[in-house]
Each structure stands twice: as structure tokens, then as C-alpha cells.
Coordinates of C-alpha atoms in Angstrom, one line a residue:
X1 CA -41.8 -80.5 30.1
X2 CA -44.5 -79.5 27.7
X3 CA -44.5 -75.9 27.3
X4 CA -48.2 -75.7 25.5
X5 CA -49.6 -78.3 28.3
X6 CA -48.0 -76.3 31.5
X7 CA -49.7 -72.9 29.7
X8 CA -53.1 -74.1 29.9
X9 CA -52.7 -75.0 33.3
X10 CA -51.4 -71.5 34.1
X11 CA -54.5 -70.3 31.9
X12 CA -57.0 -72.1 33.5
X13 CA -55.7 -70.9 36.7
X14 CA -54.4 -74.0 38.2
X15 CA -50.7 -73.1 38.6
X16 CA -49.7 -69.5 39.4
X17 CA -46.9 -68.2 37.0
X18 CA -46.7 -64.2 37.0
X19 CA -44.1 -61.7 38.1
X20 CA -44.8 -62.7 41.6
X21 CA -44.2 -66.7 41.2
X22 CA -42.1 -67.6 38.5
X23 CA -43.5 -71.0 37.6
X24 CA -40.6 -72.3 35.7
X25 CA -37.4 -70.9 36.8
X26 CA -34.5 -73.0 36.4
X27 CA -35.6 -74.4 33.3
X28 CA -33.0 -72.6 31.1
X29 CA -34.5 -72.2 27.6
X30 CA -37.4 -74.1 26.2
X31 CA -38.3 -74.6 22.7
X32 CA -41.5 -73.3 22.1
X33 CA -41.6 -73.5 18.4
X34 CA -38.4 -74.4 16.1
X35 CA -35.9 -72.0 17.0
X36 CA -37.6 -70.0 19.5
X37 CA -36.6 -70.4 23.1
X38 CA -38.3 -69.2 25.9
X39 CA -36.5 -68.8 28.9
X40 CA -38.9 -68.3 32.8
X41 CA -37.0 -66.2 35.4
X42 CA -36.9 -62.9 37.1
X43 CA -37.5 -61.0 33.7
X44 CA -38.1 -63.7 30.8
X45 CA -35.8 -64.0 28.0
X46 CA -36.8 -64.6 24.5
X47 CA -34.7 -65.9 22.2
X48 CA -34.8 -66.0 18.0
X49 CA -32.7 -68.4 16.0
X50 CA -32.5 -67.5 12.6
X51 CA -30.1 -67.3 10.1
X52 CA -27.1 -68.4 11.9
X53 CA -27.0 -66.1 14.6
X54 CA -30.0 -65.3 17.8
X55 CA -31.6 -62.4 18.5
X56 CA -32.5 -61.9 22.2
X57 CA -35.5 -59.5 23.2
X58 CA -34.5 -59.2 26.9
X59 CA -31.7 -59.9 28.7
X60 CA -32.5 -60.7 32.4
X61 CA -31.8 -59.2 36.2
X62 CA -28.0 -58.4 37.4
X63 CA -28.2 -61.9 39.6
X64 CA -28.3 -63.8 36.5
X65 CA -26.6 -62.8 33.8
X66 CA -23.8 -65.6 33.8
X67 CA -26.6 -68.4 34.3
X68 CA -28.4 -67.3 31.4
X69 CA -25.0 -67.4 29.3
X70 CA -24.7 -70.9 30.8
X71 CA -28.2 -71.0 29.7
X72 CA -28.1 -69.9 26.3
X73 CA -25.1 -72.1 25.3
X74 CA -26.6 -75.2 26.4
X75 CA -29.5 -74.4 24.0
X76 CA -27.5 -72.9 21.4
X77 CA -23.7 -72.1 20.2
X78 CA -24.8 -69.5 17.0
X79 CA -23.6 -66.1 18.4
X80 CA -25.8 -63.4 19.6
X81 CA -26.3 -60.4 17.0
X82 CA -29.0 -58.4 18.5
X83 CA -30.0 -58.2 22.1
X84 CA -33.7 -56.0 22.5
X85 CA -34.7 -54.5 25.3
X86 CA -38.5 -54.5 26.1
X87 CA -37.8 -51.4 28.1
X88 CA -35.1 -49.9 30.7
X89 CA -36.1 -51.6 34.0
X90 CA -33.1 -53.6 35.4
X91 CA -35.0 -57.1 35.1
X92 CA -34.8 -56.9 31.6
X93 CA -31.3 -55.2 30.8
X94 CA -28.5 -56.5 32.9
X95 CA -27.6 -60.1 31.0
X96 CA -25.2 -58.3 28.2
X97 CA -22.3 -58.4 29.9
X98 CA -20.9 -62.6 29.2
X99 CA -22.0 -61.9 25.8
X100 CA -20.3 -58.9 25.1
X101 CA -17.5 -60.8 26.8
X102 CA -18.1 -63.7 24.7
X103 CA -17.6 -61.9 21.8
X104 CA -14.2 -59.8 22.1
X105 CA -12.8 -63.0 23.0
X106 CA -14.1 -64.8 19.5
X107 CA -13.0 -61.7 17.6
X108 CA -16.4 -61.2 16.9
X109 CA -18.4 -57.4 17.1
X110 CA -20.1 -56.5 20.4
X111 CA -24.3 -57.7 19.9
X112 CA -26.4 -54.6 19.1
X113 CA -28.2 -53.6 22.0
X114 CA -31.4 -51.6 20.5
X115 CA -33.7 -49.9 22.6
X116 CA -36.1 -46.8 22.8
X117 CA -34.7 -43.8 23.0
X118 CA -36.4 -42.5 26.4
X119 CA -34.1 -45.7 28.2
X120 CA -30.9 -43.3 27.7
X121 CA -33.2 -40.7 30.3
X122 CA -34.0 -43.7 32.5
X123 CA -30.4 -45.3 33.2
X124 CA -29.5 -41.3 33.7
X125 CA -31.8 -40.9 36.4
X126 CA -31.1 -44.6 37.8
X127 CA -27.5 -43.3 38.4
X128 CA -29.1 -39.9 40.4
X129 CA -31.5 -41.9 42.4
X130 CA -29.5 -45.2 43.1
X131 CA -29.6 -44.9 46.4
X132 CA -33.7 -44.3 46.9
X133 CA -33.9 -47.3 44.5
X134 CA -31.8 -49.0 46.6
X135 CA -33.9 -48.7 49.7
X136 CA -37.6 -48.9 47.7
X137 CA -36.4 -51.7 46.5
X138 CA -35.4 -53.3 49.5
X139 CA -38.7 -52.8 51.2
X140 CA -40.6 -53.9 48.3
X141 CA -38.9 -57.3 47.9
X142 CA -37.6 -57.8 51.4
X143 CA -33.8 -58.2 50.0
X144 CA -31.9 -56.3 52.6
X145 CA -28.8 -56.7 51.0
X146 CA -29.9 -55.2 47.1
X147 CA -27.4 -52.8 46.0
X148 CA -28.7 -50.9 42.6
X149 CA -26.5 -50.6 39.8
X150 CA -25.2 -47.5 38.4
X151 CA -23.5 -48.8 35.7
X152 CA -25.8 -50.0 32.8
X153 CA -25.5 -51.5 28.8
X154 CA -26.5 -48.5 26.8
X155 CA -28.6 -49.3 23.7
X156 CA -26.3 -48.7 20.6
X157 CA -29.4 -48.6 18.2
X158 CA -32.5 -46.4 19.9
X159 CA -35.8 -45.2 18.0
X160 CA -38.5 -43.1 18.3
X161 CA -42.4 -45.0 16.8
X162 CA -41.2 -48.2 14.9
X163 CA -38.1 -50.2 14.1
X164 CA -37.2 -54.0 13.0
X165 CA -34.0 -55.8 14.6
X166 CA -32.7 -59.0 14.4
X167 CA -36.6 -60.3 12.4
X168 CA -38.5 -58.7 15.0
X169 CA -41.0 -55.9 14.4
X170 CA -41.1 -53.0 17.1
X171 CA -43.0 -50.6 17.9
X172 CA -43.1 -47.7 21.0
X173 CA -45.8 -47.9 23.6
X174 CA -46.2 -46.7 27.0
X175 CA -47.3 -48.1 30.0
X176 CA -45.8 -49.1 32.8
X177 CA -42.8 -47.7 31.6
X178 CA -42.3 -44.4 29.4
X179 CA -39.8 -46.3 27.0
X180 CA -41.5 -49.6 26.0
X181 CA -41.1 -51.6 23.1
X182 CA -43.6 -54.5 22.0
X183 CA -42.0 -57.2 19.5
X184 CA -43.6 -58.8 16.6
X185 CA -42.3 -61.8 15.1
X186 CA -44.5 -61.7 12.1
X187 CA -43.2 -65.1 10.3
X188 CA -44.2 -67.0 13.9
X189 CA -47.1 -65.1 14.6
X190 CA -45.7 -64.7 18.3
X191 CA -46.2 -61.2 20.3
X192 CA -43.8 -60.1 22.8
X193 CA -45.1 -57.5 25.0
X194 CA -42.7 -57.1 27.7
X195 CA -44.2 -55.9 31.5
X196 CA -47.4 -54.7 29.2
X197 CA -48.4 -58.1 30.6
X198 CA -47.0 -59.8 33.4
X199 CA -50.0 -61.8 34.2
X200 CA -51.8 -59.7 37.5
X201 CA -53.1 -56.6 36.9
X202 CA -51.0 -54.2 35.6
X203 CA -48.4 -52.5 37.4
X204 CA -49.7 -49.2 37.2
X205 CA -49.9 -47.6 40.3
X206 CA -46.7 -48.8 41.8
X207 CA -46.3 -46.4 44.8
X208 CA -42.7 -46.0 45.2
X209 CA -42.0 -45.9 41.8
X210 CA -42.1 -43.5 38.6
X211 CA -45.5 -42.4 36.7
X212 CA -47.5 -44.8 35.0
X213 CA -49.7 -44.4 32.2
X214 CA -53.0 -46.5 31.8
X215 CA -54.7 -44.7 29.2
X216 CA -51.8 -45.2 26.3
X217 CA -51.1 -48.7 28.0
X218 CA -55.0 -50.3 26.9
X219 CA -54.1 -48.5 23.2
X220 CA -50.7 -50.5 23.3
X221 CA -52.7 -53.4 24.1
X222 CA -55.6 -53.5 21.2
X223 CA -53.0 -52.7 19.4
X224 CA -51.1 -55.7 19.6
X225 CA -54.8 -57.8 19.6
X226 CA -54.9 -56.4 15.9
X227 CA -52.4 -58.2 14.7
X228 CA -54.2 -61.6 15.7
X229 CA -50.7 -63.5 17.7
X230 CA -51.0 -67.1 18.0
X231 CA -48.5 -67.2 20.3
X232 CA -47.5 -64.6 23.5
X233 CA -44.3 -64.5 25.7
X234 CA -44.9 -62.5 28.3
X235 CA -41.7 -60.4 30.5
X236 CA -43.1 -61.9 33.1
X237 CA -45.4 -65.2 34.0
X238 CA -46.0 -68.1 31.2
X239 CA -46.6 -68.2 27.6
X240 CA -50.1 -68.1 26.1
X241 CA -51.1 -70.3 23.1
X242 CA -53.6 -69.8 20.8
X243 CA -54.8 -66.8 18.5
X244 CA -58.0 -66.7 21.1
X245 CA -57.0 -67.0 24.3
X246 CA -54.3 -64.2 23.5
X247 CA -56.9 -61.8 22.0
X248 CA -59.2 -62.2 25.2
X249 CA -56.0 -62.2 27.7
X250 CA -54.9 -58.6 25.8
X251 CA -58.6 -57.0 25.1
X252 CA -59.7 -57.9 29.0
X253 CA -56.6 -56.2 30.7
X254 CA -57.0 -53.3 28.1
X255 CA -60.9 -53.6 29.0
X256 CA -59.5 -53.2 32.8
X257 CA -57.2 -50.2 32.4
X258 CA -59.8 -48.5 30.7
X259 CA -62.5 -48.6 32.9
X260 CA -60.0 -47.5 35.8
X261 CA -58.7 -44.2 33.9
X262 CA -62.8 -43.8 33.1
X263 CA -64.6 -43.9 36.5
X264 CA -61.1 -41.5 37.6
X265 CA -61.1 -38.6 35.2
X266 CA -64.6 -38.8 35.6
X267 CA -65.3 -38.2 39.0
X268 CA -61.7 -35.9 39.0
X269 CA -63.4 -33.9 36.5
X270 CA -66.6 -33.5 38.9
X271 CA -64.6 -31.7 41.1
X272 CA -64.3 -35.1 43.9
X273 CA -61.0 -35.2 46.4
X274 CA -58.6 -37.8 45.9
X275 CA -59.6 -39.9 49.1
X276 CA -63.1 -40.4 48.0
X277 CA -62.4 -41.6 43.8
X278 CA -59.8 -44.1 45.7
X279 CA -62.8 -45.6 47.8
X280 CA -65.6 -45.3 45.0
X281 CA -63.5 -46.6 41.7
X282 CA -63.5 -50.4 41.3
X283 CA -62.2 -52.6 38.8
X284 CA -65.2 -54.3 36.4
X285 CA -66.6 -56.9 38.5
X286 CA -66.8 -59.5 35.8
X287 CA -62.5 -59.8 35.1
X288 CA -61.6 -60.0 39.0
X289 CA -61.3 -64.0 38.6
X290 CA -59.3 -64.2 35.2
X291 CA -56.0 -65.5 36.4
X292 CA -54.1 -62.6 34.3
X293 CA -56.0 -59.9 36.2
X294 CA -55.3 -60.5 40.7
X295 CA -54.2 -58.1 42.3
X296 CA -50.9 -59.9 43.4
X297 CA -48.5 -57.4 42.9
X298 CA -50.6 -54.0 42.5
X299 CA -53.5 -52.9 43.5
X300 CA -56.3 -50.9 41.9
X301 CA -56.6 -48.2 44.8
X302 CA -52.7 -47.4 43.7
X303 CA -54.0 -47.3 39.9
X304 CA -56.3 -44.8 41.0
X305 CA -54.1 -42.8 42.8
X306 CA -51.6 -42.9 40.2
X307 CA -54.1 -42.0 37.6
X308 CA -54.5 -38.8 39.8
X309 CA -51.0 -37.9 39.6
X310 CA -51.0 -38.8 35.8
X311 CA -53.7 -36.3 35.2
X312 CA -54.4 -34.0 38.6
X313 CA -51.0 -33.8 40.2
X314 CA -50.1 -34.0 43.9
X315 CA -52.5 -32.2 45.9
X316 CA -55.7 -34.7 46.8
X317 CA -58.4 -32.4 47.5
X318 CA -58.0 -31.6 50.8
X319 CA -56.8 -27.9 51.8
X320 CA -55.3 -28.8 55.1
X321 CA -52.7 -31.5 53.5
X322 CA -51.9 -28.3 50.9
X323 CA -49.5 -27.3 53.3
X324 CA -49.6 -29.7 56.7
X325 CA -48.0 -29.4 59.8
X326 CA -45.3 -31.6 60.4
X327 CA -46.4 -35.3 60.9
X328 CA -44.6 -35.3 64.4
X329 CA -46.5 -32.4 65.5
X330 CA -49.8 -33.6 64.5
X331 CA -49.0 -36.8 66.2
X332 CA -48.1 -35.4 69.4
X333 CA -50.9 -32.8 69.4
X334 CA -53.6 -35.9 69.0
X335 CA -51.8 -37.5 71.5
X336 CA -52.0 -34.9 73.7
X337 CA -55.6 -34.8 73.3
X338 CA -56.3 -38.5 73.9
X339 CA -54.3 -38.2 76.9
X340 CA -50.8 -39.4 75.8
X341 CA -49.2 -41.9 72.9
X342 CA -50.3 -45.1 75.0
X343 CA -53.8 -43.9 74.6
X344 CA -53.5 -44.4 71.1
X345 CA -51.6 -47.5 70.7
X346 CA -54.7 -48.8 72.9
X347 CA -56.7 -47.3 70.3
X348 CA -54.8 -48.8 67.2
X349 CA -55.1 -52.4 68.9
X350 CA -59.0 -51.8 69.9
X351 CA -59.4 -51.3 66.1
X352 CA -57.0 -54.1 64.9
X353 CA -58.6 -56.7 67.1
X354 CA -62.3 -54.5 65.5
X355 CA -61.1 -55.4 62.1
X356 CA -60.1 -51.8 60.7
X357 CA -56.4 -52.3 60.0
X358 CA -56.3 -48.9 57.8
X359 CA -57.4 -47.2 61.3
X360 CA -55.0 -49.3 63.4
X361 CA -52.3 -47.9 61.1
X362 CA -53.3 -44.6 61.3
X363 CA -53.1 -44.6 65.2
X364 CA -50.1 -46.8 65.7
X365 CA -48.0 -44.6 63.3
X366 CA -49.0 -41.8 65.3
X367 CA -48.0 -43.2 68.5
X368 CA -44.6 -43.9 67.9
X369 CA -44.3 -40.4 65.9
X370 CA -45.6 -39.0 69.5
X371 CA -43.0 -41.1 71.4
X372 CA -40.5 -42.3 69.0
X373 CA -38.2 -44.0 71.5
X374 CA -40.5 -46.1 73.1
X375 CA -40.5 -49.6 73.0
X376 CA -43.4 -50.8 73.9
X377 CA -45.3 -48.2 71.4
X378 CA -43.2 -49.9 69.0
X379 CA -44.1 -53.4 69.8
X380 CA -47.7 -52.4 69.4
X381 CA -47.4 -50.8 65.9
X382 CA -45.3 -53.9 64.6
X383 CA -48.2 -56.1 66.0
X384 CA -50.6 -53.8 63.2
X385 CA -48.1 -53.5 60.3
X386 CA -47.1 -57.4 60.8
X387 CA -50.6 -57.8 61.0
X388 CA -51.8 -56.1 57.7
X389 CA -49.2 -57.6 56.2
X390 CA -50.5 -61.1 56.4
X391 CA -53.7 -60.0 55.3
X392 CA -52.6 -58.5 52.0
X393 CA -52.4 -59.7 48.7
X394 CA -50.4 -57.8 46.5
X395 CA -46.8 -58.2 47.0
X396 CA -45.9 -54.4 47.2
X397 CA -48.2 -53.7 50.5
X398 CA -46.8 -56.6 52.2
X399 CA -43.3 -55.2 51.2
X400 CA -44.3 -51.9 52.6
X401 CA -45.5 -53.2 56.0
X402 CA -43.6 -56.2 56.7
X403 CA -40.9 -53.8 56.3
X404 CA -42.6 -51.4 59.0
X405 CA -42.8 -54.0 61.4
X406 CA -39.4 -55.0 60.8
X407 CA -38.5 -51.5 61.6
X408 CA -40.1 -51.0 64.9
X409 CA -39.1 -54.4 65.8
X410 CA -35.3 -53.4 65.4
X411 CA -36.1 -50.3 67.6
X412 CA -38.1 -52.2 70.2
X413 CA -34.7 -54.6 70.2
X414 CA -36.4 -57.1 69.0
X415 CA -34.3 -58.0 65.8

């Protein structure tokens, strides 16, 4: 396959390739220039061959870490030194293992895992919240079966702004992660930005998971456009040729990011609630067709909200969710007043079949909180959630209401 000719079809928008579809999984590593490979999966893998021996900047998810030894050895037999992580999420850490492996048997030293120094804090808190990991992670990807790890490869180099390892330049940046490195592979002229981008619009208001940080992401980005790459791996989605279409690819999303913290802060600092910035604040109208910027996997009503909680913390505005009444009594108290919980799973399918799906969820999640071992309450709020599902794009709302369906299909005995 040609790498540089499957690119421009992913840049012109033709093929999708992004953390959502991996367009070339299976491919094992492919030669973008001499003695770089570039390797599509769950978590892309980079890898330098230079002087003998390979650096890696990423190392792939915990299902594939003895496919992408098989991988690596079918493109190359020179050991690995240096293995880089772009930052501590488990797509992009969990391949050291057959190498370490590799290397005790040949006598030869461990490779040097280097990494920033917050990823020591993230594994940590990995091992406290396995099990809530566990489960978000499950909903978000529909994989019922996803155990998270709580053992991990701890970086044996870390640092704090800047560092080079194995001939790549790094530096620290945050964004959708607090521990972020960007390579630089100066004598290629190729970038390596990690999930900085990932070829959607950036993961920064991931609901279920840790804060995100827009404002320092769009600096990490013109950042990296000032040093002018020819070529970009991305951690996730295809590779972009040409000193031009990277600069635009960067300087947009930063453009994006920027115009969402903006219109946030400055309607927060006017004093508005929560509920109405998330229904006023827009992305710029002129990026929502670049390929690099659909809201496939997040959303920008979750950037908003998480800008909030960046910046305002975790009260929205309104005094009566400062300290609310239990969601089962509120639930049962409306249903009272509409006359019982079947009133209002009439009500959520009146507004489904009316087009208001946000509504229908409202009412059908208060039906079943008012009647929680009812069936046929259930039935009718797996008919919205399956429902809004379908009509989502980003993968992380259908996660969360496909699995919300599944749930009160189970209780309805139904699954």
C-alpha cells in the first residue's frame, strides 16, 4: 500500500481513519520514510531506526502487545533501546512487556521506557479507580468483558519541560491528558503529537473521564506548527504529508479549542448558568466539514461543560441542584403529579415520536426511577435510549445510551 496516496484520501475526506475507525489496522508497520515505520491500530506506534537499534514513541493497547512484537520483528531485528510514551493512557503504554522479555533472554538491558513525570500519578490513581475504569470503559466501548489493568511499565527516565531520547526531541504539553509529550524528529522533519490529534475533534470533554485542558492544548498545538513538520504521525487516525497540510491540520484544531474556551469563560465570566453557555457556545462554523474536526468521538456541548469544570467547578448555576433531593424522590414526586410513572413513559414516547429525544430521556429516566421494577416502564425507556443512540454521532453518547437500553432491556428480561 502507498502510505502518502492512502493519506490524501484520508485528508480529502474520502476514507475515515481516526480513533474511531482505524483505517489500516492489521497492516503491521509501514515504511513511511527510510527507517521510520508507522504502525495503524488501537494507539499507533512509531518506530525510529537509527544507529543500530529503534526507538519506539508508543507502545500499543494490553490486547496487542505480542502482535506488535510479531509486528516489529517482521519489519525489523535491531533491538529496541528506547520505548516513549506520548502519555499514560493504556492505548499507548501496554506493548513493553515481549520486549522487555526479548531482552533478558538476549542478555541485553531492559529498553528505557521515558515518560513525563505526572504518568507516575496517573498509573497510581489507575490502580485506585480500576474498577470505575473498568465499568466507564465498558459502557463507552460496548466491551462487556474489559478488565482494567492494575499493573503498568513504569517510565525509568521521566522529565519535567524538555528532554531528547533515542533522536527524538520532547517536550511537555497538556491537553487531553495532564502528562503529554510531543516528539520531534528534527533530522526527518516528522511531528509526533500523540492524542493532541487523533483526527475528530479533540477529546476534551470526555464525560466519564479525568479533566481536560483546552486552553494549554491550542498552545501545544501552534507550538508544534512553529517548527514547520513535513510529515505527522498522529496517536491515532493516518499520517499527514506535507509541511502545509500539517500546519493547517494543527493551527485549525488549535483555531477550534480556542474559540470554545473563548465564548465559555466569556459568558462564565458574565455571570450565565451552566445549562445556558452549553446551548449558546458553538464551534466556528467554517471548520465543521474538515475531516480532522467531526464530532465522532466528542462532542463540543461536553467541551463546554468540561471547560466549566476546568475553570468554574461543579455547581452549574442553578441553586436547586446545589443540594438536590434525591433523584428517586424527585422522580416519584413528578410522577405523582402526572398521575403515576406510566403517565410519563406516555409522555417520554409522545416526545420521542415529537422529535425531542433530550426530553424523552428526561421523562423515561424518571419513570423507571418512579417504578424501578417495572417492565414495561423499562421497555419504553430502552425504546428512547436505543433510540438516541442511533441518532448520535459521537462514539461516547452512543456508548452511554446503547448501554442504557441494554440495561433496562436486561431488567425488562429482555436480554
Amino acid at each position: 500500500m502507498n502510505i502518502v496516496e492512502y493519506a490524501d484520501t484520508v485528508w480529502r475526506g474520502e476514507a475515515p481513519d481516526s480513533i474511531v475507525h482505524v483505517g489500516l489496522a492489521g497492516q503491521g508497520f509501514v515504511e513511511v520514510v527510510d527507517g521510520v515505520g508507522f504502525r495503524s491500530g488501537f494507539g499507533n506506534v512509531i518506530a525510529l531506526r537509527q544507529g543500530g537499534e529503534v526507538t519506539l514513541f508508543d507502545t500499543g493497547n494490553p490486547f496487542d502487545a505480542d502482535r506488535l512484537h510479531a509486528d516489529l520483528r517482521a519489519w525489523t531485528d535491531e533491538p529496541v533501546s528506547t520505548a516513549i510514551y506520548s502519555h499514560g493512557h493504556i492505548d499507548h503504554v501496554s506493548g513493553v512487556g515481549p520486549l522487555d522479555t526479548e531482552a533478558e533472554a538476549a542478555g541485553r538491558p531492559r529498553p528505557m521506557v521515558v515518560g513525563h513525570e505526572a504518568i507516575t500519578a496517573r498509573f497510581e490513581r489507575y490502580v485506585l479507580t480500576a474498577g470505575y475504569n473498568a465499568v466507564i470503559n465498558r459502557r463507552q466501548f460496548q466491551a462487556p468483558d474489559l478488565t482494567w489493568p492494575t499493573e503498568y511499565r513504569y517510565p525509568d527516565v521521566t522529565y519535567r519541560d524538555e528532554l531528547t531520547a533515542g533522536h527524538v526531541e520532547l517536550f511537555h504539553a497538556k491537553g487531553e491528558t495532564d502528562d503529554a509529550s510531543v516528539g520531534w524528529i528534527p533530522s526527518r522533519r516528522i511531528l509526533l503529537p500523540g492524542d493532541l490529534f487523533i483526527w475528530v475533534t479533540p477529546n476534551c470533554g470526555n464525560p466519564q473521564k479525568a479533566q481536560r485542558y483546552p486552553r494549554e492544548w491550542a498552545i501545544a498545538l501552534r507550538r508544534m506548527a512553529t517548527l514547520r513538520p513535513e510529515i505527522m504521525l498522529p496517536g491515532h487516525g493516518a499520517p499527514i504529508f506535507g509541511a502545509d497540510r500539517v500546519e493547517q491540520a494543527l493551527t485549525e484544531t488549535a483555531e477550534w479549542l480556542e474559540s470554545m474556551v473563548e465564548r465559555t469563560l466569556g459568558m462564565l465570566n458574565e455571570g450565565a448558568r451552566l445549562d445556558d453557555i452549553v446551548r449558546a457556545v458553538q464551534p466556528p462554523a467554517h471548520l465543521a466539514e474538515r475531516p480532522y474536526l467531526r464530532p465522532h468521538y466528542d462532542e463540543p456541548e461536553f467541551v463546554v461543560r468540561n471547560i466549566w469544570r476546568l475553570y468554574g467547578g461543579w455547581y452549574d448555576g442553578n441553586p436547586a441542584r446545589l443540594k438536590p433531593a434525591p433523584d428517586v424522590e424527585l422522580a416519584s414526586a413528578i410522577a405523582e403529579l402526572a398521575g403515576g410513572a406510566e403517565k410519563l413513559a406516555d409522555a417520554a414516547l409522545r416526545a420521542l415520536a415529537g422529535g425531542d429525544q433530550r426530553l424523552a430521556g428526561h421523562l423515561a429516566e424518571m419513570a423507571v426511577q418512579a417504578a424501578p421494577d417495572d417492565a414495561a416502564l423499562h421497555r419504553v425507556r430502552a425504546e428512547v435510549y436505543a433510540t438516541r443512540a442511533e441518532s448520535e454521532a459521537s462514539l461516547m453518547s452512543k456508548g452511554v445510551f446503547t448501554w442504557a437500553a441494554e440495561e433496562s432491556r436486561r431488567t425488562a428480561g429482555e436480554l
